Short mmCIF file of C-alpha atoms in Angstrom, two decimals:
data_model
loop_
_atom_site.label_atom_id
_atom_site.label_comp_id
_atom_site.label_asym_id
_atom_site.label_seq_id
_atom_site.Cartn_x
_atom_site.Cartn_y
_atom_site.Cartn_z
CA MET A 98 0.00 0.00 0.00
CA SER A 99 1.40 3.40 -1.02
CA SER A 100 1.63 6.29 1.40
CA PHE A 101 -1.16 8.07 -0.48
CA GLU A 102 -3.50 5.11 -0.17
CA GLU A 103 -2.61 4.72 3.48
CA SER A 104 -3.35 8.40 4.08
CA LEU A 105 -6.78 8.08 2.44
CA ARG A 106 -7.54 4.99 4.48
CA SER A 107 -6.55 6.79 7.69
CA LEU A 108 -8.76 9.76 6.78
CA SER A 109 -11.68 7.44 6.08
CA LEU A 110 -11.32 5.72 9.43
CA ASP A 111 -11.06 9.04 11.28
CA TYR A 112 -14.34 10.23 9.83
CA LEU A 113 -15.95 6.87 10.52
CA ASN A 114 -14.89 7.12 14.16
CA LEU A 115 -16.90 10.34 14.43
CA LEU A 116 -19.98 8.37 13.48
CA ILE A 117 -19.13 5.46 15.75
CA ASN A 118 -18.47 7.66 18.78
CA GLY A 119 -22.02 8.93 18.58
CA GLN A 120 -22.57 12.17 20.41
CA ALA A 121 -18.98 13.40 20.08
CA PHE A 122 -19.23 16.80 18.31
CA SER A 123 -22.67 15.81 17.01
CA ASP A 124 -25.04 18.60 16.03
CA VAL A 125 -27.98 16.63 14.56
CA THR A 126 -29.94 13.63 15.78
CA PHE A 127 -32.16 11.29 13.79
CA SER A 128 -34.75 8.87 15.11
CA VAL A 129 -34.93 5.65 13.05
CA GLU A 130 -37.22 2.81 14.12
CA GLY A 131 -37.25 4.24 17.63
CA ARG A 132 -33.42 4.41 17.90
CA LEU A 133 -31.34 7.59 17.97
CA VAL A 134 -28.55 8.19 15.47
CA HIS A 135 -26.15 11.12 16.05
CA ALA A 136 -24.45 12.74 13.07
CA HIS A 137 -22.79 15.94 11.83
CA ARG A 138 -24.48 18.43 9.55
CA CYS A 139 -21.32 19.61 7.80
CA ILE A 140 -20.28 16.08 6.76
CA LEU A 141 -23.75 15.11 5.56
CA ALA A 142 -24.17 18.38 3.64
CA ALA A 143 -20.75 18.01 2.01
CA ARG A 144 -21.42 14.43 0.90
CA SER A 145 -25.11 14.54 -0.08
CA LEU A 146 -27.05 17.09 -2.10
CA PHE A 147 -30.21 15.95 -0.35
CA PHE A 148 -28.87 16.80 3.12
CA ARG A 149 -27.34 20.04 1.82
CA LYS A 150 -30.77 21.20 0.67
CA PHE A 151 -32.39 19.85 3.82
CA PHE A 152 -30.07 21.72 6.18
CA CYS A 153 -29.16 24.83 4.19
CA GLY A 154 -31.43 25.28 1.18
CA PRO A 155 -34.19 27.89 0.99
CA ASP A 156 -36.61 25.16 -0.09
CA PRO A 157 -35.56 22.02 1.80
CA PRO A 158 -36.87 18.62 0.66
CA SER A 159 -40.19 17.65 2.15
CA GLY A 160 -38.80 15.86 5.19
CA LEU A 161 -37.16 12.50 5.43
CA ASP A 162 -40.33 10.52 5.00
CA PRO A 163 -40.98 9.84 1.27
CA VAL A 164 -44.01 8.09 -0.13
CA GLY A 165 -44.11 4.43 0.87
CA SER A 166 -43.07 4.83 4.49
CA ARG A 167 -41.97 1.61 6.10
CA MET A 168 -42.60 2.93 9.60
CA ASN A 169 -45.83 2.79 11.53
CA PRO A 170 -47.55 6.19 11.10
CA ALA A 171 -49.06 5.77 14.55
CA ALA A 172 -45.59 5.67 16.15
CA ALA A 173 -44.85 8.14 18.95
CA PRO A 174 -43.53 11.54 17.73
CA ALA A 175 -39.82 12.21 18.07
CA ALA A 176 -38.43 14.45 20.82
CA PRO A 177 -37.90 18.14 20.07
CA GLY A 178 -34.82 18.68 17.88
CA VAL A 179 -34.82 15.06 16.72
CA ILE A 180 -35.48 14.43 13.01
CA PRO A 181 -37.68 11.38 12.40
CA VAL A 182 -36.67 9.10 9.53
CA ASN A 183 -39.53 6.90 8.49
CA SER A 184 -38.46 6.09 4.94
CA VAL A 185 -35.73 3.52 5.63
CA GLY A 186 -34.84 1.03 8.30
CA TYR A 187 -32.23 1.47 10.99
CA GLU A 188 -29.72 -0.92 9.40
CA VAL A 189 -29.97 0.67 5.95
CA PHE A 190 -29.70 4.20 7.37
CA LEU A 191 -26.50 3.27 9.21
CA LEU A 192 -25.05 1.78 6.00
CA LEU A 193 -25.90 5.02 4.19
CA LEU A 194 -24.21 7.15 6.85
CA GLN A 195 -21.23 4.81 6.96
CA PHE A 196 -20.66 5.38 3.25
CA LEU A 197 -21.15 9.14 3.55
CA TYR A 198 -18.55 9.32 6.33
CA SER A 199 -15.93 6.87 5.02
CA GLY A 200 -16.57 6.42 1.29
CA GLN A 201 -16.78 2.66 1.69
CA VAL A 202 -19.25 0.15 3.04
CA SER A 203 -19.95 -3.57 3.07
CA ILE A 204 -23.52 -4.22 2.00
CA VAL A 205 -23.29 -7.95 2.71
CA PRO A 206 -24.62 -8.85 6.20
CA GLN A 207 -22.35 -10.35 8.81
CA LYS A 208 -21.92 -14.05 8.16
CA HIS A 209 -23.62 -16.58 10.44
CA GLU A 210 -25.76 -13.93 12.14
CA PRO A 211 -29.51 -14.65 12.34
CA ARG A 212 -31.32 -12.74 9.62
CA PRO A 213 -34.95 -12.28 8.60
CA ASN A 214 -36.00 -14.27 5.53
CA CYS A 215 -33.09 -16.66 5.98
CA ASN A 216 -33.75 -19.93 7.76
CA GLU A 217 -30.43 -21.55 6.91
CA ARG A 218 -28.20 -22.03 9.91
CA ALA A 219 -24.64 -20.72 9.64
CA CYS A 220 -25.47 -18.94 6.36
CA TRP A 221 -22.77 -16.67 4.95
CA HIS A 222 -25.45 -14.33 3.56
CA THR A 223 -23.66 -13.82 0.27
CA HIS A 224 -26.67 -14.42 -1.99
CA CYS A 225 -29.56 -15.50 0.23
CA THR A 226 -32.94 -13.74 0.23
CA SER A 227 -32.00 -11.67 3.28
CA ALA A 228 -28.81 -10.40 1.62
CA VAL A 229 -30.69 -9.53 -1.59
CA ASP A 230 -33.38 -7.67 0.37
CA LEU A 231 -30.76 -5.64 2.26
CA ALA A 232 -29.03 -4.69 -0.99
CA LEU A 233 -32.32 -3.68 -2.61
CA ASP A 234 -33.25 -1.53 0.39
CA THR A 235 -29.81 0.10 0.29
CA LEU A 236 -30.19 0.78 -3.43
CA ALA A 237 -33.54 2.49 -2.87
CA ALA A 238 -32.14 4.58 -0.02
CA ALA A 239 -29.08 5.61 -2.04
CA ARG A 240 -31.28 6.76 -4.89
CA TYR A 241 -33.62 8.69 -2.58
CA PHE A 242 -30.86 10.48 -0.71
CA GLY A 243 -28.99 11.20 -3.94
CA VAL A 244 -25.88 9.16 -3.17
CA GLU A 245 -25.25 7.90 -6.69
CA HIS A 246 -21.86 6.39 -5.98
CA LEU A 247 -23.43 4.14 -3.33
CA ALA A 248 -26.18 3.24 -5.81
CA LEU A 249 -23.60 2.12 -8.37
CA LEU A 250 -21.71 0.16 -5.73
CA THR A 251 -24.94 -1.58 -4.70
CA GLN A 252 -25.78 -2.32 -8.31
CA LYS A 253 -22.45 -4.13 -8.76
CA GLN A 254 -23.08 -6.04 -5.54
CA LEU A 255 -26.51 -7.14 -6.76
CA ALA A 256 -25.12 -8.16 -10.15
CA SER A 257 -22.76 -10.48 -8.30
CA MET A 258 -25.49 -11.81 -6.00
CA VAL A 259 -27.99 -12.74 -8.70
CA GLU A 260 -25.57 -15.14 -10.38
CA LYS A 261 -26.11 -17.51 -7.44
CA ALA A 262 -29.40 -16.29 -6.02
CA SER A 263 -32.73 -18.09 -6.33
CA ILE A 264 -34.85 -17.30 -9.37
CA GLU A 265 -37.47 -15.66 -7.11
CA ASP A 266 -34.83 -13.22 -5.84
CA VAL A 267 -33.56 -12.63 -9.38
CA MET A 268 -37.07 -11.60 -10.41
CA LYS A 269 -37.24 -9.20 -7.45
CA VAL A 270 -33.99 -7.59 -8.56
CA LEU A 271 -35.27 -7.48 -12.14
CA ILE A 272 -38.31 -5.44 -11.09
CA ALA A 273 -36.18 -3.13 -8.90
CA SER A 274 -33.65 -2.52 -11.68
CA ARG A 275 -36.50 -1.55 -13.97
CA LYS A 276 -37.89 0.95 -11.45
CA GLN A 277 -34.43 2.39 -10.79
CA ASP A 278 -33.49 2.56 -14.52
CA MET A 279 -30.39 0.45 -14.02
CA HIS A 280 -30.01 -0.99 -17.50
CA GLN A 281 -26.94 -3.13 -16.86
CA LEU A 282 -28.57 -4.86 -13.90
CA TRP A 283 -31.78 -5.26 -15.92
CA THR A 284 -29.90 -6.96 -18.74
CA THR A 285 -28.16 -9.35 -16.36
CA CYS A 286 -31.37 -10.35 -14.56
CA SER A 287 -33.54 -10.63 -17.67
CA HIS A 288 -31.09 -13.06 -19.28
CA LEU A 289 -30.98 -15.13 -16.09
CA VAL A 290 -34.78 -15.32 -15.98
CA ALA A 291 -34.89 -16.22 -19.68
CA LYS A 292 -32.46 -19.08 -19.06
CA SER A 293 -34.42 -20.35 -16.06
CA GLY A 294 -36.86 -22.33 -18.20
CA LEU A 295 -39.87 -21.17 -16.16
CA PRO A 296 -42.98 -21.13 -18.36
CA PRO A 297 -44.65 -17.77 -19.03
CA GLU A 298 -47.68 -18.65 -16.91
CA VAL A 299 -45.39 -18.96 -13.86
CA LEU A 300 -43.43 -15.81 -14.69
CA ALA A 301 -46.70 -13.88 -15.03
CA LYS A 302 -47.43 -14.52 -11.35
CA HIS A 303 -44.26 -12.65 -10.34
CA LEU A 304 -43.62 -10.17 -13.16
CA PRO A 305 -45.69 -7.59 -15.07
CA ILE A 306 -47.12 -8.79 -18.37
CA ASP A 307 -44.88 -6.55 -20.50
CA VAL A 308 -41.79 -7.86 -18.71
CA VAL A 309 -42.88 -11.45 -19.43
CA ALA A 310 -43.23 -10.49 -23.09
CA LYS A 311 -39.66 -9.17 -23.16
CA ILE A 312 -38.39 -12.34 -21.50
CA GLU A 313 -40.12 -14.40 -24.20
CA GLU A 314 -38.55 -12.22 -26.90
CA LEU A 315 -35.13 -12.89 -25.38
CA ARG A 316 -35.80 -16.62 -25.44
CA ILE A 317 -36.84 -16.55 -29.09
CA LYS A 318 -33.80 -14.48 -30.09
CA SER A 319 -31.51 -16.77 -28.10
CA SER A 320 -33.02 -19.83 -29.76
CA LEU A 321 -32.63 -18.33 -33.23
CA GLY A 322 -29.10 -17.23 -32.43
CA ARG A 323 -28.05 -20.74 -31.41
CA ARG A 324 -29.52 -22.13 -34.60
CA SER A 325 -27.70 -19.53 -36.71
CA LEU A 326 -24.38 -20.79 -35.38
CA THR A 327 -25.15 -24.22 -36.85
CA PRO A 328 -24.64 -24.44 -40.64
CA HIS A 329 -27.85 -25.26 -42.50
CA HIS A 330 -27.20 -27.15 -45.67
CA HIS A 331 -30.83 -27.74 -46.54
CA HIS A 332 -33.86 -25.49 -46.54
CA HIS A 333 -35.97 -28.00 -44.64
CA HIS A 334 -33.79 -27.40 -41.57
CA ASP A 335 -35.04 -23.82 -41.45
CA LEU A 336 -38.61 -25.00 -41.82
CA SER A 337 -38.08 -27.48 -39.01
CA ALA A 338 -36.75 -24.72 -36.73
CA ALA A 339 -39.79 -22.55 -37.45
CA ALA A 340 -42.09 -25.50 -36.78
CA ASP A 341 -40.37 -26.11 -33.44
CA LEU A 342 -41.03 -22.52 -32.41
CA GLU A 343 -44.69 -22.82 -33.33
CA ASP A 344 -44.97 -26.08 -31.38
CA GLN A 345 -43.47 -24.38 -28.34
CA LYS A 346 -46.01 -21.56 -28.63
CA ILE A 347 -48.88 -24.03 -28.85
CA ARG A 348 -47.66 -25.96 -25.79
CA ARG A 349 -47.36 -22.74 -23.79
CA MET A 350 -50.81 -21.67 -24.96
CA ARG A 351 -52.35 -24.96 -23.83
CA ARG A 352 -50.64 -24.73 -20.44
CA ALA A 353 -52.03 -21.21 -20.08
CA LEU A 354 -55.54 -22.39 -20.97
CA ASP A 355 -55.25 -25.30 -18.54
CA SER A 356 -54.48 -22.81 -15.77
CA SER A 357 -57.32 -20.48 -16.94
CA ASP A 358 -54.76 -17.79 -17.78
CA VAL A 359 -56.42 -16.30 -20.86
CA GLU A 360 -54.57 -13.02 -20.25
CA LEU A 361 -51.32 -14.80 -21.08
CA VAL A 362 -52.88 -16.16 -24.27
CA LYS A 363 -53.84 -12.59 -25.16
CA LEU A 364 -50.23 -11.58 -24.54
CA MET A 365 -49.03 -14.32 -26.88
CA VAL A 366 -51.45 -13.16 -29.57
CA MET A 367 -50.33 -9.54 -29.30
CA GLY A 368 -46.64 -10.03 -28.62
CA GLU A 369 -45.76 -13.22 -30.48
CA GLY A 370 -48.30 -13.23 -33.30
CA LEU A 371 -49.89 -16.48 -32.15
CA ASN A 372 -52.69 -17.54 -34.51
CA LEU A 373 -55.42 -18.97 -32.31
CA ASP A 374 -57.18 -20.65 -35.21
CA GLU A 375 -54.11 -22.45 -36.53
CA ALA A 376 -53.23 -23.41 -32.94
CA LEU A 377 -56.78 -24.80 -32.52
CA ALA A 378 -57.06 -22.85 -29.26
CA LEU A 379 -60.84 -22.80 -29.23
CA HIS A 380 -61.16 -26.51 -30.05
CA TYR A 381 -58.73 -27.34 -27.24
CA ALA A 382 -60.51 -25.08 -24.75
CA VAL A 383 -63.94 -26.51 -25.56
CA GLU A 384 -62.75 -30.04 -24.93
CA ASN A 385 -60.46 -29.47 -21.93
CA CYS A 386 -61.33 -26.21 -20.16
CA SER A 387 -64.22 -24.56 -18.38
CA ARG A 388 -67.05 -22.57 -19.91
CA GLU A 389 -65.57 -19.36 -18.45
CA VAL A 390 -62.25 -19.95 -20.22
CA VAL A 391 -64.02 -20.58 -23.53
CA LYS A 392 -66.15 -17.46 -23.08
CA THR A 393 -63.14 -15.27 -22.25
CA LEU A 394 -61.21 -16.72 -25.18
CA LEU A 395 -64.08 -15.91 -27.53
CA GLU A 396 -64.30 -12.38 -26.16
CA LEU A 397 -60.70 -11.73 -27.21
CA GLY A 398 -62.04 -11.59 -30.75
CA ALA A 399 -58.98 -13.35 -32.15
CA ALA A 400 -60.51 -16.79 -32.80
CA ASP A 401 -62.99 -17.86 -35.48
CA VAL A 402 -65.84 -19.68 -33.74
CA ASN A 403 -66.56 -21.62 -36.95
CA TYR A 404 -62.96 -22.54 -37.81
CA PRO A 405 -62.78 -26.09 -39.28
CA ALA A 406 -60.04 -28.25 -37.75
CA GLY A 407 -58.08 -31.08 -39.28
CA PRO A 408 -58.93 -33.24 -42.27
CA ALA A 409 -62.43 -33.87 -40.91
CA GLY A 410 -63.25 -30.16 -40.76
CA LYS A 411 -64.85 -30.13 -37.31
CA THR A 412 -65.73 -26.81 -35.73
CA PRO A 413 -65.79 -26.18 -31.97
CA LEU A 414 -69.56 -26.65 -32.05
CA HIS A 415 -69.10 -30.13 -33.55
CA ILE A 416 -66.81 -30.94 -30.61
CA ALA A 417 -69.28 -29.57 -28.05
CA ALA A 418 -72.10 -31.57 -29.64
CA GLU A 419 -70.08 -34.79 -29.52
CA MET A 420 -69.31 -34.10 -25.85
CA VAL A 421 -73.02 -33.46 -25.14
CA SER A 422 -72.10 -30.33 -23.21
CA PRO A 423 -74.95 -27.81 -22.95
CA ASP A 424 -72.66 -25.20 -21.38
CA MET A 425 -70.23 -25.31 -24.29
CA VAL A 426 -72.99 -25.46 -26.88
CA ALA A 427 -74.69 -22.42 -25.32
CA VAL A 428 -71.57 -20.25 -25.08
CA LEU A 429 -70.58 -21.07 -28.66
CA LEU A 430 -74.04 -20.29 -29.99
CA ASP A 431 -74.04 -17.05 -28.00
CA HIS A 432 -70.95 -16.07 -29.99
CA HIS A 433 -72.52 -16.87 -33.36
CA ALA A 434 -71.44 -20.45 -33.91
CA ASP A 435 -73.17 -21.85 -37.00
CA PRO A 436 -75.36 -24.89 -36.21
CA ASN A 437 -75.58 -25.69 -39.94
CA VAL A 438 -71.84 -25.71 -40.74
CA ARG A 439 -70.78 -29.01 -42.29
CA THR A 440 -67.73 -31.20 -41.98
CA VAL A 441 -65.97 -32.62 -45.03
CA ASP A 442 -68.49 -35.48 -44.99
CA GLY A 443 -71.43 -33.09 -44.78
CA VAL A 444 -72.28 -33.61 -41.09
CA THR A 445 -73.62 -30.66 -39.08
CA PRO A 446 -73.67 -30.28 -35.28
CA LEU A 447 -77.43 -30.75 -35.51
CA ASP A 448 -76.89 -34.05 -37.35
CA ILE A 449 -74.60 -35.23 -34.58
CA LEU A 450 -77.15 -34.52 -31.87
CA ARG A 451 -80.00 -36.07 -33.84
CA THR A 452 -78.01 -39.27 -34.30
CA LEU A 453 -76.94 -39.34 -30.64
CA THR A 454 -80.56 -38.91 -29.58
CA SER A 455 -81.73 -41.64 -31.91
CA ASP A 456 -79.06 -44.08 -30.73
CA PHE A 457 -79.79 -43.34 -27.09
CA LEU A 458 -83.53 -43.72 -27.36
CA PHE A 459 -83.57 -46.63 -29.79
CA LYS A 460 -80.61 -48.63 -28.48
CA GLY A 461 -80.57 -47.40 -24.90
CA ALA A 462 -76.91 -46.37 -25.13
CA VAL A 463 -74.50 -44.27 -27.20
CA PRO A 464 -71.16 -45.75 -28.29
CA GLY A 465 -68.33 -44.19 -26.31
CA LEU A 466 -70.60 -42.25 -23.94
CA THR A 467 -71.31 -44.62 -21.12
CA HIS A 468 -72.53 -41.97 -18.67
CA ILE A 469 -74.62 -39.77 -20.95
CA GLU A 470 -77.31 -37.72 -19.20
CA PRO A 471 -80.63 -37.63 -21.12
CA ASN A 472 -81.46 -34.12 -19.95
CA LYS A 473 -78.16 -32.76 -21.26
CA LEU A 474 -78.65 -34.50 -24.59
CA ARG A 475 -82.16 -33.11 -24.88
CA LEU A 476 -80.99 -29.60 -23.94
CA CYS A 477 -78.15 -29.66 -26.48
CA LEU A 478 -80.55 -30.74 -29.21
CA GLU A 479 -83.04 -28.04 -28.31
CA LEU A 480 -80.34 -25.33 -28.23
CA VAL A 481 -78.85 -26.23 -31.60
CA GLN A 482 -82.23 -26.78 -33.28
CA SER A 483 -83.51 -23.46 -31.95
CA ALA A 484 -80.41 -21.71 -33.29
CA ALA A 485 -80.89 -23.38 -36.67
CA LEU A 486 -84.52 -22.25 -36.68
CA VAL A 487 -83.53 -18.64 -35.97
CA ILE A 488 -81.01 -18.68 -38.80
CA SER A 489 -83.60 -20.18 -41.12
CA ARG A 490 -86.09 -17.46 -40.25
CA GLU A 491 -83.48 -14.74 -40.67
CA GLU A 492 -82.72 -16.06 -44.13
CA GLY A 493 -86.39 -15.85 -44.94
CA SER A 494 -86.84 -19.54 -45.60
CA ALA A 495 -90.40 -20.35 -46.44
CA ASN A 496 -89.96 -23.95 -45.30
CA ALA A 497 -88.64 -23.23 -41.82
CA PRO A 498 -89.66 -25.92 -39.31
CA THR A 499 -92.31 -25.08 -36.79
CA SER A 500 -91.37 -24.21 -33.23
CA THR A 501 -93.14 -27.15 -31.66
CA ALA A 502 -91.41 -28.94 -28.82
CA ILE A 503 -88.90 -31.59 -29.72
CA TYR A 504 -90.46 -33.95 -27.23
CA PRO A 505 -94.26 -33.98 -27.18
CA PRO A 506 -95.89 -33.70 -23.74
CA MET A 507 -96.68 -37.08 -22.33
CA SER A 508 -99.20 -37.59 -19.60
CA ASP A 509 -101.16 -40.45 -18.21
CA GLU A 510 -104.08 -39.48 -20.42
CA HIS A 511 -102.17 -40.17 -23.60
CA ASN A 512 -102.78 -43.60 -25.03
CA SER A 513 -101.60 -45.09 -28.26
CA SER A 514 -104.43 -43.55 -30.29
CA SER A 515 -103.94 -40.06 -28.89
CA SER A 516 -100.19 -40.45 -29.53
CA GLY A 517 -100.97 -41.03 -33.17
CA SER A 518 -102.99 -37.80 -33.30
CA ASN A 519 -100.18 -35.83 -31.66
CA LEU A 520 -97.73 -37.09 -34.24
CA ALA A 521 -99.73 -35.49 -37.00
CA ASN A 522 -98.70 -32.04 -35.72
CA LEU A 523 -94.98 -32.79 -35.22
CA ASN A 524 -92.19 -31.98 -37.61
CA LEU A 525 -89.78 -34.60 -38.91
CA ASP A 526 -87.21 -34.15 -36.10
CA SER A 527 -89.85 -34.41 -33.41
CA ARG A 528 -91.40 -37.50 -35.02
CA LEU A 529 -87.97 -39.11 -35.19
CA VAL A 530 -87.33 -38.57 -31.49
CA TYR A 531 -90.83 -39.62 -30.53
CA LEU A 532 -90.57 -42.73 -32.66
CA ASN A 533 -87.54 -43.87 -30.72
CA LEU A 534 -89.29 -43.28 -27.42
CA GLY A 535 -91.20 -46.42 -28.25
CA ALA A 536 -94.23 -45.04 -30.01
CA THR A 537 -93.59 -47.31 -32.96
CA GLY A 538 -96.05 -49.82 -31.60
CA SER A 539 -98.79 -48.40 -33.82
CA THR A 540 -98.90 -49.44 -37.43
CA GLN A 541 -99.92 -45.93 -38.43
CA MET A 542 -96.74 -44.33 -37.14
CA GLY A 543 -94.58 -47.09 -38.54
CA SER A 544 -95.93 -46.38 -42.00
CA ARG A 545 -95.48 -42.64 -41.42
CA MET A 546 -91.74 -43.07 -40.86
CA GLU A 547 -91.15 -45.32 -43.86
CA GLY A 548 -89.68 -44.10 -47.11
CA ASP A 549 -87.59 -40.98 -47.53
CA ASP A 550 -87.48 -39.97 -43.87
CA ASP A 551 -85.92 -43.24 -42.75
CA SER A 552 -83.51 -43.43 -45.64
CA SER A 553 -82.41 -39.83 -45.08
CA HIS A 554 -81.75 -40.43 -41.38
CA ASN A 555 -79.87 -43.68 -42.06
CA ASN A 556 -77.74 -41.94 -44.66
CA GLN A 557 -76.81 -39.30 -42.07
CA ARG A 558 -75.78 -41.95 -39.55
CA GLU A 559 -73.67 -43.75 -42.16
CA ALA A 560 -71.99 -40.48 -43.15
CA MET A 561 -71.13 -39.77 -39.52
CA ASN A 562 -69.69 -43.22 -39.06
CA ARG A 563 -67.51 -42.72 -42.13
CA HIS A 564 -66.64 -39.27 -40.87
CA ASP A 565 -65.06 -40.47 -37.65
CA PRO A 566 -65.54 -43.96 -36.19
CA THR A 567 -64.38 -42.70 -32.79
CA MET A 568 -66.18 -39.39 -32.85
CA TYR A 569 -67.95 -40.05 -29.56
CA HIS A 570 -64.71 -40.54 -27.67
CA HIS A 571 -63.32 -37.51 -25.88
CA SER A 572 -59.85 -37.56 -27.42
CA HIS A 573 -60.38 -35.72 -30.68
CA ASP A 574 -57.70 -35.47 -33.32
CA PHE A 575 -58.08 -32.00 -34.77
#
């Protein structure tokens, strides 16, 4: 050590002793968390613009209690001549004064000492949560009191801590660096979070949505950068890389839908250009999520409610009909799902429900749906048929079916002869359902259902069977 360095070190220690000795030559007293701290106006004013304005300026700063006080506002008032400090804790205030007096300070807590937020025995407190919290508090205090050199020193300390800190602490530092406009620390933390592998739906619970979007951008750029370092001799390699990115987006989207996080899906649509139709988001949500998720997804306005999926060309309403889910059918129809849209084989959602009803009533069971509830099946059929009727009327069809009930009222007074008279007023769909209820005992009704009606219905069932032999099972291939 040179004589100059030794002289500076001696000067630093001499000033620090003034602080340590407390009341010796002190002319100002602060009260922090109920404890008195004695200091010297001339040293504080010389080292901090904040204190210079506070002690000497014509318009001193508005006290030492900024917005966001950590102290209890109901605490007892300080004694006359004592300046209350409610903005920072006692430990942080002493670290601030220590730096102002000596020009140096150790922000890392004493090793092995018990600390809040640290349950590890004999911890060295180099990168634990308690050490990170102390550094963040010191950074905020340095910025408030205008001690920029201490702020830079704390920033370097935090940059060293986050390399070994937990990802939760890294995210805390990331948010703080953003608030404090510390770009170098922001860059370090954002890359660490991007490398963590945490899915966006988890990050969104700890970080603002726009920060999550920037993290995802970093991941995409990093992935593309790694691929650019590898020579591509064939064009299909590039296509494969793009397909991998799209697959990753779809997997993240499905995880977000599974956790009912539609806001994250909206973020992916806006920030990453996710195409909800090509990703079959609505089909997936109808089959695997709640009605509320489907409704919120539809309200984003980014998905086509009638989008045909896969080689079969099923729409979300086809899926809801196969599932016999009145909730899904209702919410889709509320958002203008078309009950008359056809698959590649010409099957409509209404066809599906008619065939399911016929199978259930005629055979007593539906293939693949062992626990079907008759009331749900009936409600689905009524909802879709009513929607089809409305569309037919809006189009001005002269042959629109009547609005009679799908199931005729049945009471004890109805016998086989009266049943035959009721059938005369029913449309084809109602007669089909009523036929399978067992009213085929009369010769009159049997003859009524012969011919084109039966052949048309059988042709629909055969088309549906060709369309998808496993269409009643709840694992749809879109």
